Amino acid sequence: MNEIQNSMNPAYLFSAIVWGAVGLGFFIYGKKQKSAIPLIGGIVLMGITYLVKDSLNMALVSLAIIAGMYGLKKIM
């Protein structure tokens, strides 16, 4: 699929909205708690919706980012 057709794909749009909202939640949480890990992770989660153009890959990358944030938080 080309770029325009993929951006109108309902699965892609739903995934982008869901993962963008999760990223916004992490961003707001990190800002209020003054914690860098969820703040930066939220920004990355929101930005990933612009970089990954497949809903399955977007979900896998987003889950990997969340797992990485969890791991970093446990270490620190």
PDB file of C-alpha atoms in Angstrom:
ATOM      1  CA  MET A   1       0.000   0.000   0.000  1.00  0.00           C
ATOM      2  CA  ASN A   2       1.170   3.482  -0.592  1.00  0.00           C
ATOM      3  CA  GLU A   3       1.351   6.150   2.102  1.00  0.00           C
ATOM      4  CA  ILE A   4      -2.105   7.692   1.559  1.00  0.00           C
ATOM      5  CA  GLN A   5      -3.953   4.380   1.374  1.00  0.00           C
ATOM      6  CA  ASN A   6      -2.282   3.123   4.550  1.00  0.00           C
ATOM      7  CA  SER A   7      -3.121   6.270   6.520  1.00  0.00           C
ATOM      8  CA  MET A   8      -6.814   5.714   5.708  1.00  0.00           C
ATOM      9  CA  ASN A   9      -6.695   2.092   6.865  1.00  0.00           C
ATOM     10  CA  PRO A  10      -9.082   1.782   9.851  1.00  0.00           C
ATOM     11  CA  ALA A  11      -6.780  -0.590  11.740  1.00  0.00           C
ATOM     12  CA  TYR A  12      -3.871   1.836  11.380  1.00  0.00           C
ATOM     13  CA  LEU A  13      -5.985   4.812  12.463  1.00  0.00           C
ATOM     14  CA  PHE A  14      -7.286   2.953  15.521  1.00  0.00           C
ATOM     15  CA  SER A  15      -3.785   1.822  16.493  1.00  0.00           C
ATOM     16  CA  ALA A  16      -2.380   5.321  16.079  1.00  0.00           C
ATOM     17  CA  ILE A  17      -5.121   6.815  18.265  1.00  0.00           C
ATOM     18  CA  VAL A  18      -4.753   4.158  20.973  1.00  0.00           C
ATOM     19  CA  TRP A  19      -0.943   4.259  21.182  1.00  0.00           C
ATOM     20  CA  GLY A  20      -0.898   8.039  20.891  1.00  0.00           C
ATOM     21  CA  ALA A  21      -3.320   8.269  23.814  1.00  0.00           C
ATOM     22  CA  VAL A  22      -1.216   5.851  25.867  1.00  0.00           C
ATOM     23  CA  GLY A  23       1.841   7.964  25.053  1.00  0.00           C
ATOM     24  CA  LEU A  24       0.007  11.114  26.101  1.00  0.00           C
ATOM     25  CA  GLY A  25      -0.917   9.445  29.386  1.00  0.00           C
ATOM     26  CA  PHE A  26       2.712   8.538  30.066  1.00  0.00           C
ATOM     27  CA  PHE A  27       3.805  12.054  29.107  1.00  0.00           C
ATOM     28  CA  ILE A  28       1.334  13.717  31.482  1.00  0.00           C
ATOM     29  CA  TYR A  29       2.221  11.279  34.276  1.00  0.00           C
ATOM     30  CA  GLY A  30       5.940  11.923  33.797  1.00  0.00           C
ATOM     31  CA  LYS A  31       5.435  15.673  33.766  1.00  0.00           C
ATOM     32  CA  LYS A  32       3.337  15.711  36.946  1.00  0.00           C
ATOM     33  CA  GLN A  33       5.642  13.325  38.809  1.00  0.00           C
ATOM     34  CA  LYS A  34       8.784  15.028  37.423  1.00  0.00           C
ATOM     35  CA  SER A  35      10.053  11.667  36.209  1.00  0.00           C
ATOM     36  CA  ALA A  36      12.114  11.579  33.024  1.00  0.00           C
ATOM     37  CA  ILE A  37      11.495   7.954  32.036  1.00  0.00           C
ATOM     38  CA  PRO A  38       7.707   8.129  31.493  1.00  0.00           C
ATOM     39  CA  LEU A  39       8.017  11.664  30.107  1.00  0.00           C
ATOM     40  CA  ILE A  40      10.475  10.684  27.388  1.00  0.00           C
ATOM     41  CA  GLY A  41       8.765   7.326  26.837  1.00  0.00           C
ATOM     42  CA  GLY A  42       5.452   9.118  26.292  1.00  0.00           C
ATOM     43  CA  ILE A  43       7.014  11.413  23.714  1.00  0.00           C
ATOM     44  CA  VAL A  44       8.532   8.421  21.928  1.00  0.00           C
ATOM     45  CA  LEU A  45       5.202   6.557  22.002  1.00  0.00           C
ATOM     46  CA  MET A  46       3.402   9.525  20.479  1.00  0.00           C
ATOM     47  CA  GLY A  47       6.124   9.951  17.861  1.00  0.00           C
ATOM     48  CA  ILE A  48       6.169   6.293  16.881  1.00  0.00           C
ATOM     49  CA  THR A  49       2.708   6.663  15.351  1.00  0.00           C
ATOM     50  CA  TYR A  50       4.275   8.892  12.688  1.00  0.00           C
ATOM     51  CA  LEU A  51       7.202   6.588  11.970  1.00  0.00           C
ATOM     52  CA  VAL A  52       5.662   3.090  11.878  1.00  0.00           C
ATOM     53  CA  LYS A  53       3.090   2.639   9.134  1.00  0.00           C
ATOM     54  CA  ASP A  54       1.689  -0.775  10.029  1.00  0.00           C
ATOM     55  CA  SER A  55      -0.718  -1.380  12.903  1.00  0.00           C
ATOM     56  CA  LEU A  56       0.832  -4.698  14.013  1.00  0.00           C
ATOM     57  CA  ASN A  57       4.367  -3.332  13.982  1.00  0.00           C
ATOM     58  CA  MET A  58       3.166  -0.220  15.779  1.00  0.00           C
ATOM     59  CA  ALA A  59       1.665  -2.349  18.545  1.00  0.00           C
ATOM     60  CA  LEU A  60       4.825  -4.453  18.874  1.00  0.00           C
ATOM     61  CA  VAL A  61       7.120  -1.419  18.979  1.00  0.00           C
ATOM     62  CA  SER A  62       4.849   0.355  21.456  1.00  0.00           C
ATOM     63  CA  LEU A  63       4.752  -2.659  23.761  1.00  0.00           C
ATOM     64  CA  ALA A  64       8.552  -2.904  23.549  1.00  0.00           C
ATOM     65  CA  ILE A  65       8.858   0.777  24.513  1.00  0.00           C
ATOM     66  CA  ILE A  66       6.517   0.290  27.471  1.00  0.00           C
ATOM     67  CA  ALA A  67       8.475  -2.797  28.578  1.00  0.00           C
ATOM     68  CA  GLY A  68      11.692  -0.797  28.293  1.00  0.00           C
ATOM     69  CA  MET A  69      10.253   1.997  30.415  1.00  0.00           C
ATOM     70  CA  TYR A  70       9.160  -0.548  33.022  1.00  0.00           C
ATOM     71  CA  GLY A  71      12.608  -2.142  33.030  1.00  0.00           C
ATOM     72  CA  LEU A  72      14.364   1.213  33.378  1.00  0.00           C
ATOM     73  CA  LYS A  73      12.051   2.235  36.195  1.00  0.00           C
ATOM     74  CA  LYS A  74      12.767  -1.025  38.056  1.00  0.00           C
ATOM     75  CA  ILE A  75      16.541  -0.536  37.680  1.00  0.00           C
ATOM     76  CA  MET A  76      16.504   3.043  38.905  1.00  0.00           C
TER      77      MET A  76
END
